Coordinates of C-alpha atoms and ligand atoms in Angstrom, one line a residue:
X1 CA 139.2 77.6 136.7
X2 CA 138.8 79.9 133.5
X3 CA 142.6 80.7 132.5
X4 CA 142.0 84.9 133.0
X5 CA 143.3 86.0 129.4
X6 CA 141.4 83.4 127.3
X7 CA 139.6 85.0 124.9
X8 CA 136.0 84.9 125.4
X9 CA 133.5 85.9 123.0
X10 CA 129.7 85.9 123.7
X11 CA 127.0 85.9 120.8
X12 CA 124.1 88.3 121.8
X13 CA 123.5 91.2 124.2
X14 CA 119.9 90.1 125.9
X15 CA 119.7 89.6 129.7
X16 CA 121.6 86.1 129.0
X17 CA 124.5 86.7 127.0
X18 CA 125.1 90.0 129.2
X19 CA 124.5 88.3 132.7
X20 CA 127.1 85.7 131.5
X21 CA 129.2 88.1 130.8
X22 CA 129.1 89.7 133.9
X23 CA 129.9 86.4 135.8
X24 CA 132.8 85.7 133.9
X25 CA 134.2 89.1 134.4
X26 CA 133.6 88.6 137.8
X27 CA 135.6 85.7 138.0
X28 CA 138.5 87.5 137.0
X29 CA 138.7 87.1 132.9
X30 CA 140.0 89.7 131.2
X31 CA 139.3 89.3 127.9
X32 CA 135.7 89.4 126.9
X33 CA 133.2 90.7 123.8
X34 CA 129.8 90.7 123.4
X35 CA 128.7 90.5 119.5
X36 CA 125.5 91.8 119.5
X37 CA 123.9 92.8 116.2
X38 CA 121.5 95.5 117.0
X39 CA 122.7 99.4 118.0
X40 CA 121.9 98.9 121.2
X41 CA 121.7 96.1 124.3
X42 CA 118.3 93.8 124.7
X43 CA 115.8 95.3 122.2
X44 CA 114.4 92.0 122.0
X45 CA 112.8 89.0 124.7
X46 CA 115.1 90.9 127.5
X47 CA 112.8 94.5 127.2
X48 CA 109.8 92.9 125.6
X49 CA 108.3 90.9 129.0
X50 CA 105.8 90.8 132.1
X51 CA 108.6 92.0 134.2
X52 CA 107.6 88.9 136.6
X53 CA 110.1 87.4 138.7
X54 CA 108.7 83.9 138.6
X55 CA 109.3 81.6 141.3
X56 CA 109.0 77.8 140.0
X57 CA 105.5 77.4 140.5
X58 CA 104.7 75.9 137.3
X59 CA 107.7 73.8 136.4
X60 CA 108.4 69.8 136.5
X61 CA 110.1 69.1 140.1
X62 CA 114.0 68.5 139.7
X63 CA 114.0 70.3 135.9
X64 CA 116.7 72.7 135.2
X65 CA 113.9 75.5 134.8
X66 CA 112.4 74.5 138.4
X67 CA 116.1 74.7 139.7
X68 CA 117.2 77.7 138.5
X69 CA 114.4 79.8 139.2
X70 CA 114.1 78.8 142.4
X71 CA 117.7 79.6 143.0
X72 CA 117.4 82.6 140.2
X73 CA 114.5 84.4 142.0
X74 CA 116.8 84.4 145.3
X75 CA 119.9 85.6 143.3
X76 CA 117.5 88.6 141.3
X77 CA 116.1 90.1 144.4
X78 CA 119.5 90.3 146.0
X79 CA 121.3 91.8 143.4
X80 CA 118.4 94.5 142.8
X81 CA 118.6 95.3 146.5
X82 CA 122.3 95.9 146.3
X83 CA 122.4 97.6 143.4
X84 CA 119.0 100.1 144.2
X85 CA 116.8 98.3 141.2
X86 CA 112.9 98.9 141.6
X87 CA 111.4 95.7 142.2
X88 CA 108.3 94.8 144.5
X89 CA 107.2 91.5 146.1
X90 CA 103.3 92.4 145.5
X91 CA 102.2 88.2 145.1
X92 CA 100.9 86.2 142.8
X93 CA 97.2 84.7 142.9
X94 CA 96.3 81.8 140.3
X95 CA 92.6 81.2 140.1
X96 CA 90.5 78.7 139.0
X97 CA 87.3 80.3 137.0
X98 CA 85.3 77.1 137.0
X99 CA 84.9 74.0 139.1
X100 CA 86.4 72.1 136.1
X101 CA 89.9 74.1 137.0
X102 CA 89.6 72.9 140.8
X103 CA 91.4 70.1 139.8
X104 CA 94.4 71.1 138.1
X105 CA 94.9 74.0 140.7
X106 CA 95.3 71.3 143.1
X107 CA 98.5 69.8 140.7
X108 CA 99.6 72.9 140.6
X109 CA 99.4 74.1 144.4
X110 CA 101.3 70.0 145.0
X111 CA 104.0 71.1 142.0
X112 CA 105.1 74.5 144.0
X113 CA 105.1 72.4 147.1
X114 CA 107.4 70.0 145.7
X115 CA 109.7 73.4 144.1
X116 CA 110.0 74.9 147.6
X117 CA 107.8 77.4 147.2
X118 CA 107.7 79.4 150.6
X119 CA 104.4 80.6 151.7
X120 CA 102.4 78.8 149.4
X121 CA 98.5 78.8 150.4
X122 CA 95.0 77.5 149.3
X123 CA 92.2 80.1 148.8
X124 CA 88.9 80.1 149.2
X125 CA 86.6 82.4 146.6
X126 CA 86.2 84.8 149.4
X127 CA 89.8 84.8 150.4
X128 CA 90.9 85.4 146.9
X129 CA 88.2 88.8 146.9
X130 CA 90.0 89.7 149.8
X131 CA 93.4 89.7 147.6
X132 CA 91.8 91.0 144.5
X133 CA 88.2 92.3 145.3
X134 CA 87.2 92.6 141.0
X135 CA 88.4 88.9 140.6
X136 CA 85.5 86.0 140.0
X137 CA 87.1 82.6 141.1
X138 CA 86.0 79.2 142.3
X139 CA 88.9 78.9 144.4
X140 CA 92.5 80.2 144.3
X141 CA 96.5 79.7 145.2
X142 CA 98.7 82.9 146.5
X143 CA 102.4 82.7 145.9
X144 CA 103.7 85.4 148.3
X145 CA 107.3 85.5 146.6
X146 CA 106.3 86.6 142.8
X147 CA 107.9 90.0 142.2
X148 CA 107.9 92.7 139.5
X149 CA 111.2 94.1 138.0
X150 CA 111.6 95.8 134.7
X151 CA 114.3 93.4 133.3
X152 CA 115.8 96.5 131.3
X153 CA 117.1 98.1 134.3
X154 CA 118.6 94.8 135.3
X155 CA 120.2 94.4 131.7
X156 CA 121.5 98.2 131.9
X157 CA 123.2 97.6 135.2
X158 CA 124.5 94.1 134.1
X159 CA 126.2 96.1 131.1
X160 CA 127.5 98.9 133.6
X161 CA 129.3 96.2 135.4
X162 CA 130.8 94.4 132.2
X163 CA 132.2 98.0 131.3
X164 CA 133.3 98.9 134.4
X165 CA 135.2 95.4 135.0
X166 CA 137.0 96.0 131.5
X167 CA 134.5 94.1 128.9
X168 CA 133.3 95.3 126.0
X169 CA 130.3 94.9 123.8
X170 CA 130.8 95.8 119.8
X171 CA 127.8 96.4 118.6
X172 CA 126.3 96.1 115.0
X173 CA 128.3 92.8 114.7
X174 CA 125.9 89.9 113.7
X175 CA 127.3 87.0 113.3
X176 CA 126.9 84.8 110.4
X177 CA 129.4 81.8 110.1
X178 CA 132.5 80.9 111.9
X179 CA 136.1 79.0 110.8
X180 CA 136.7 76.0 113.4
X181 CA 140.3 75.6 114.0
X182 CA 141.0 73.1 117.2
X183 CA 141.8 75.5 120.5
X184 CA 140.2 78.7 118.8
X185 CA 137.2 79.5 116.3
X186 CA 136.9 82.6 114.0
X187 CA 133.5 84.1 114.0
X188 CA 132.7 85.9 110.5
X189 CA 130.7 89.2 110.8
X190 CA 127.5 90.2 108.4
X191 CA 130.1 92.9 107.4
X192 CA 133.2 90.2 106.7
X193 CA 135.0 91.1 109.6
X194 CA 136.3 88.3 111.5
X195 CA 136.6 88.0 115.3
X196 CA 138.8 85.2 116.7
X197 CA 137.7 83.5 120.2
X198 CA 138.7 80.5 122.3
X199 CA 135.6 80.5 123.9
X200 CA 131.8 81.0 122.8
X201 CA 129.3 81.7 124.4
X202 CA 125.7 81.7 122.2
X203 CA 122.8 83.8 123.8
X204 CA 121.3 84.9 120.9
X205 CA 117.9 84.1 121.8
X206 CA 115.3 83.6 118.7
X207 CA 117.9 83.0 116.4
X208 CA 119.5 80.4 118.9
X209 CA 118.6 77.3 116.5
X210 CA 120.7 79.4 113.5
X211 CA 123.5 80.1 115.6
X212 CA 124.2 76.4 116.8
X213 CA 124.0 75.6 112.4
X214 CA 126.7 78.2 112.3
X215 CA 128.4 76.7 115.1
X216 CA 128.4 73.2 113.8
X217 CA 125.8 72.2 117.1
X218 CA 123.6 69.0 116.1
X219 CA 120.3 69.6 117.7
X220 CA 118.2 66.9 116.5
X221 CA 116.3 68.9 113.8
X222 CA 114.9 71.2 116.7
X223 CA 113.6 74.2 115.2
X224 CA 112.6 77.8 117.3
X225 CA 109.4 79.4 116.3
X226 CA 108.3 82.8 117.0
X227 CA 105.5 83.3 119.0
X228 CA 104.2 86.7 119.3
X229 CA 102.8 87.9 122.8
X230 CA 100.6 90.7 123.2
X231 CA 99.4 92.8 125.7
X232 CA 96.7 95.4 126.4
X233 CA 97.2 98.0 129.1
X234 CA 94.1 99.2 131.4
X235 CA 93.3 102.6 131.1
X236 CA 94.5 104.6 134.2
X237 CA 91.4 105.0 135.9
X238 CA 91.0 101.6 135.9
X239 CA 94.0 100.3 137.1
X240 CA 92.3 100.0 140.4
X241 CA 90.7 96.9 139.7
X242 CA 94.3 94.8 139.9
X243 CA 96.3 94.9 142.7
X244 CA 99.2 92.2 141.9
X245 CA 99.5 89.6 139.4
X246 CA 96.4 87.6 138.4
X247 CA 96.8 84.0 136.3
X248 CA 94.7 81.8 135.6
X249 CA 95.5 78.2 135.7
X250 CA 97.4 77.0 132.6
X251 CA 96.9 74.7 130.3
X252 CA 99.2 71.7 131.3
X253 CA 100.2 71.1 127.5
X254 CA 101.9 74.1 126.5
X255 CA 104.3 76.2 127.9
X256 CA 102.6 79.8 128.2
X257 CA 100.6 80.7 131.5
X258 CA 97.8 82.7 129.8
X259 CA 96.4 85.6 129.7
X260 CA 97.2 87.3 133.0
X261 CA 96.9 90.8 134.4
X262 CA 100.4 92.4 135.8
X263 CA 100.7 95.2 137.9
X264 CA 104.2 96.8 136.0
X265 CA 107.2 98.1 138.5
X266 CA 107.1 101.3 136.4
X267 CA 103.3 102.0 137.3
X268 CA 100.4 100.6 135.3
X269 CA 98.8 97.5 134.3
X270 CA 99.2 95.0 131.9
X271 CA 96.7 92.3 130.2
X272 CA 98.4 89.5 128.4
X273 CA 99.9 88.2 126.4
X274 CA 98.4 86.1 124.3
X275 CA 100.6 83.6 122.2
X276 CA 99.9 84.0 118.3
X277 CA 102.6 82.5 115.8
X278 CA 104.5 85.3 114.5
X279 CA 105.4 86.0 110.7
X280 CA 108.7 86.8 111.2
X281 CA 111.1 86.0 114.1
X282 CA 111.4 89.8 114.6
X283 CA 107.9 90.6 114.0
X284 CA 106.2 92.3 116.1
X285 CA 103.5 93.4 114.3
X286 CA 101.3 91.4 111.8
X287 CA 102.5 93.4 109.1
X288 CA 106.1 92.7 109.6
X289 CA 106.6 90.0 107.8
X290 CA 109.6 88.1 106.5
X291 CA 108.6 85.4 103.7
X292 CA 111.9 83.1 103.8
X293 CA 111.5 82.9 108.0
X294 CA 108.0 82.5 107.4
X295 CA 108.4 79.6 105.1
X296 CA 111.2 77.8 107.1
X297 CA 108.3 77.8 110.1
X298 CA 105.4 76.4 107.9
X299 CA 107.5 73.9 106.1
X300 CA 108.8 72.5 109.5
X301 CA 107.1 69.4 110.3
X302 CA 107.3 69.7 114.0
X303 CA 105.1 72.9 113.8
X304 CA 102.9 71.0 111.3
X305 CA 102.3 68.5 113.9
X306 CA 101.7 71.0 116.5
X307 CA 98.9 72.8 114.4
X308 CA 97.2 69.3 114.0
X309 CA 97.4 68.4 117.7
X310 CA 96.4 71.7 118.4
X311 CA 93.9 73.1 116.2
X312 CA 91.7 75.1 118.1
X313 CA 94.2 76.5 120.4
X314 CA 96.2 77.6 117.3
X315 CA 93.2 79.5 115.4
X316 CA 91.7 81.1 118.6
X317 CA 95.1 82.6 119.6
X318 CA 95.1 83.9 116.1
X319 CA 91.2 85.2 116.5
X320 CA 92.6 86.6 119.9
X321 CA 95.0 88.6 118.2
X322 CA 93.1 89.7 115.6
X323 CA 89.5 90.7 117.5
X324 CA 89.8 92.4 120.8
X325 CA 86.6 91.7 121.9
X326 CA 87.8 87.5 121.7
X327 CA 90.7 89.2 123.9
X328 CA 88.7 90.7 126.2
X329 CA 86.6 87.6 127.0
X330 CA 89.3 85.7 127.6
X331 CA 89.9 88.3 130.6
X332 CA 86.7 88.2 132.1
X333 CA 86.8 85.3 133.0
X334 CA 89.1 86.5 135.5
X335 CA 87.5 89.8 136.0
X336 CA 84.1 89.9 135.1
X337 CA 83.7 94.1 135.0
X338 CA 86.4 94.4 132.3
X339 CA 85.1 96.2 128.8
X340 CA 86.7 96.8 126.0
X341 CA 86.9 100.7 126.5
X342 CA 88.8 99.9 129.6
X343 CA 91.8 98.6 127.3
X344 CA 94.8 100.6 125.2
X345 CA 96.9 99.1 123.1
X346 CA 100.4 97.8 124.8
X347 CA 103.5 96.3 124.5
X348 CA 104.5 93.3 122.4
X349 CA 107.1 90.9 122.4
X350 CA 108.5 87.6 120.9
X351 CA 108.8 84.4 123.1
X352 CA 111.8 81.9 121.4
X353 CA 110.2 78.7 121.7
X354 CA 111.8 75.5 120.9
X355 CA 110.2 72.7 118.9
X356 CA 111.0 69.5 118.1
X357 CA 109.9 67.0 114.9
X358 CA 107.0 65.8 117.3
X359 CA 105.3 68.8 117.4
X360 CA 106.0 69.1 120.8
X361 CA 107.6 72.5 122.5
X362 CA 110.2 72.1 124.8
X363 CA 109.4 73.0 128.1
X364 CA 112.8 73.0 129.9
X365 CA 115.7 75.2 129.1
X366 CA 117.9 73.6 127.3
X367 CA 121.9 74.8 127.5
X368 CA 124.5 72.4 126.0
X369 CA 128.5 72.7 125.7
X370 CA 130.5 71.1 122.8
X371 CA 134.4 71.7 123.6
X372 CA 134.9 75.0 123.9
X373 CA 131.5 76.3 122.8
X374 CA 127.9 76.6 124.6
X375 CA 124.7 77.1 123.3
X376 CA 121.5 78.4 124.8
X377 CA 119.4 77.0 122.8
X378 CA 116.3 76.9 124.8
X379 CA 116.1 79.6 127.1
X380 CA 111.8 80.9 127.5
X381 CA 110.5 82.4 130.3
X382 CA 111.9 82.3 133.6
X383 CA 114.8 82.5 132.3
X384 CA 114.9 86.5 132.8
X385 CA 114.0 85.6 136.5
X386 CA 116.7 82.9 136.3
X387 CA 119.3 85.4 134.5
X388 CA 121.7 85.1 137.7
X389 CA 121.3 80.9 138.1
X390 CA 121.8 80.4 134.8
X391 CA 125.3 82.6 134.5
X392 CA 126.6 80.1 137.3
X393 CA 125.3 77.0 135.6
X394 CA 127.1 78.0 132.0
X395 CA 130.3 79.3 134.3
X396 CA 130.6 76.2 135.9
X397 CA 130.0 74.2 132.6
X398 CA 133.1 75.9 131.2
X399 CA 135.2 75.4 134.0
X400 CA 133.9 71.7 135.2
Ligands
FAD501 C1 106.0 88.1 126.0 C2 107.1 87.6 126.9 C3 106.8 87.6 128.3 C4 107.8 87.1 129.1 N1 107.6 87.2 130.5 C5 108.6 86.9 131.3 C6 108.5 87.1 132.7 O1 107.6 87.7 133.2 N2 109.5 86.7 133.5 C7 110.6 86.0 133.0 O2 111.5 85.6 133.8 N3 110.8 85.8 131.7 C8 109.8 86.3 130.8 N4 110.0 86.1 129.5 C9 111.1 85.4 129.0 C10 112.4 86.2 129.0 O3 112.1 87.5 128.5 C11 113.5 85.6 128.1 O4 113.6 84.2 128.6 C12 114.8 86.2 128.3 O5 114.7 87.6 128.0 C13 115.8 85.6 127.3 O6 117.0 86.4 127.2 P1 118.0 86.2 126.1 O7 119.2 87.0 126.4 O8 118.2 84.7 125.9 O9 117.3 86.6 124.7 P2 117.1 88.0 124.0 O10 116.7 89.1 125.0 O11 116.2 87.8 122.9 O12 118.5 88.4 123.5 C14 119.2 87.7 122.4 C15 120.1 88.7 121.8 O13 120.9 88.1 120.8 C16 121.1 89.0 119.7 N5 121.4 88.2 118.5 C17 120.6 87.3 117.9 N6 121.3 86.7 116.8 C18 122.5 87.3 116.8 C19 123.7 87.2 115.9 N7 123.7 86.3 114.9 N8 124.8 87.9 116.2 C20 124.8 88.8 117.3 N9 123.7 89.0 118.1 C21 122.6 88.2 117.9 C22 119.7 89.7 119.6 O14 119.8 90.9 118.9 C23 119.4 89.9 121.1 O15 119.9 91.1 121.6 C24 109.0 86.6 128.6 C25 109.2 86.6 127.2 C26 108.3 87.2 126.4 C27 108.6 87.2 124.9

């Protein structure tokens, strides 16, 4: 049990920090702030996504990230039917675009069965057609359960709640460095004022690695990189040729699915993203850049490492980004008809990706507690889908 009047302050108003919030409110505390440093609530990962509610195809049986988005996926689509948020089960086919892929579709179709997934099927290349007519594929898997949600709307009615249950969020208020005393910790504002909590909560998302510096959080030299994805949209008149979501199958060495097509809750289609090392951890566009984050993600050996193990997937992604006609190849494999002419320019956002000194990026999420402080340190997609699974798990950490 959470004593009701402890105070509880949470560091970052994306989906996370906001639907932990909510959960402790909930519960009956009554004393609760949100710091977040922008003007407004999730400007950032939580507005900038596919709007796919994943449902643990992809992820290692028995990891936190296959837990809680099987359990997260359940908890979303409840809480947008009771509270009248669009969403729409429109299924999710994978395909294979060559015979080489057969093979790891067939790992991937035996990884959802071991998650749970419920109505999990093997397609044929004509049954796929009969799914998505425009698609070319060798073979295929359907995952009936995928949805689409904006995660803004789920964010705003998350931050209705907070409000309404007494909460608040103070916006404007990044913080920078905190004062450790032993049953309460003073958080130090970019402006100098000082917020005193006896619990904290850090959801801060890309800068998730600086906040657990500030909060005295050893994390083994684990760095976060930016990694920018972008998306085209199809053109109106061609948004005919997707029906759902189309993936193809990933590769088994990195975290991101691929380019993808996604059929948007608000109407519209999207194709992306593509996963291109940002120059700034707020940079959405190549010419935002931000030299002394930039420098901090060259100099780091894990990403160093990563560039030699993967050199080809790291200068195509950047070709990718920078020639849409490279883009636009990479989605014919899944549609053949696609053109370049068919394509506007979309959305982009900014996955938070751990690293570690290996070079490796950290698959799972990773949430840790050190007396009276957590840290989401490693929260990348599902973790939108798993918004509601992971507000119980960091609940029930404070309280075990
Ligand atoms: C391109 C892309 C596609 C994705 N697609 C999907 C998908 O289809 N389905 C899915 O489930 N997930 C998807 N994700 C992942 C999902 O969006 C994120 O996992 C999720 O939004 C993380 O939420 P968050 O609250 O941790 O982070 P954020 O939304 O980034 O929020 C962090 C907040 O902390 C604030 N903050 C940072 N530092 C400070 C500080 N010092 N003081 C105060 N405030 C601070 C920031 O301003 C921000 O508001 C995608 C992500 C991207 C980028």
């Amino acid at each position: 049990m959470i004593e009701q009047y402890k105070k509880i302050i949470i560091i970052g108003g994306g989906i996370l920090g906001l639907s932990i919030a909510r959960q402790l409110m909930i519960m009956g505390c009554k004393n609760l702030t949100i710091l977040e440093k922008d003007e407004s609530i999730a400007l950032h990962q939580s507005s900038r996504n596919s709007g796919v509610m994943h449902s643990g195809l992809y992820y290692e049986p028995n990891s936190l990230k296959a837990n809680l988005s099987r359990k997260g996926i359940l908890l979303l689509k409840d809480y947008c039917n009771k509270n009248s948020i669009k969403w729409e089960e429109c299924g999710k086919i994978v395909v294979a675009s060559e015979l080489g892929e057969i093979d790891r579709l067939e790992k991937l179709f035996t990884r959802g069965q071991a998650n749970g997934l419920k109505g999990l099927k093997k397609l044929s290349s004509k049954e796929v057609n009969y799914f998505e007519p425009y698609v070319s594929a060798k073979a295929g898997i359907i995952i009936p359960e995928e949805s689409i949600v904006n995660y803004l709307d789920v964010a705003n009615k998350f931050k209705e709640e907070i409000i309404s249950l007494g909460g608040s969020i103070k916006y404007s208020s990044k913080v920078v460095d905190v004062k450790l005393f032993i049953n309460y910790q003073e958080l130090i504002l970019e402006n100098g004022e000082v917020i005193e909590g006896e619990i904290i909560i850090s959801a801060a998302g890309i800068y998730s690695d600086k906040l657990a510096k500030v909060l005295n959080i050893d994390i083994d030299n684990k760095q976060i990189l930016p990694f920018r994805g972008e998306y085209y949209l199809l053109k109106p008149s061609f948004e005919y040729l997707v029906k759902g979501l189309i993936y193809p199958v990933p590769n088994p060495s990195l975290p991101f699915l691929g380019v993808h097509f996604t059929k948007l809750i608000k109407g519209g289609v999207e194709a992306g993203p593509n996963a291109v090392l940002a120059l700034a951890r707020e940079g959405y566009k190549w010419q935002m850049i931000n030299f002394k984050e930039l420098y901090e993600s060259l100099s780091y050996i894990g990403l160093q490492k990563f560039i030699l193990k993967y050199p080809l997937v790291t200068s195509s992604e950047i070709l990718r980004s920078l020639l849409k006609p490279i883009f636009v190849k990479s989605l014919q494999r899944l549609i053949p008809d696609i053109k370049g002419n068919m394509l506007s320019s979309g959305n982009t956002g900014i996955r938070a990706q751990l690293i570690n000194t290996q070079g490796n990026l950290e698959q799972d999420f990773d949430i840790r507690i050190k007396d009276n402080i957590v840290l989401i340190l490693n929260a990348p997609s599902p973790a939108a889908t798993s918004s509601l699974s992971i507000s119980e798990y960091v609940v029930d950490m404070i309280t075990r």
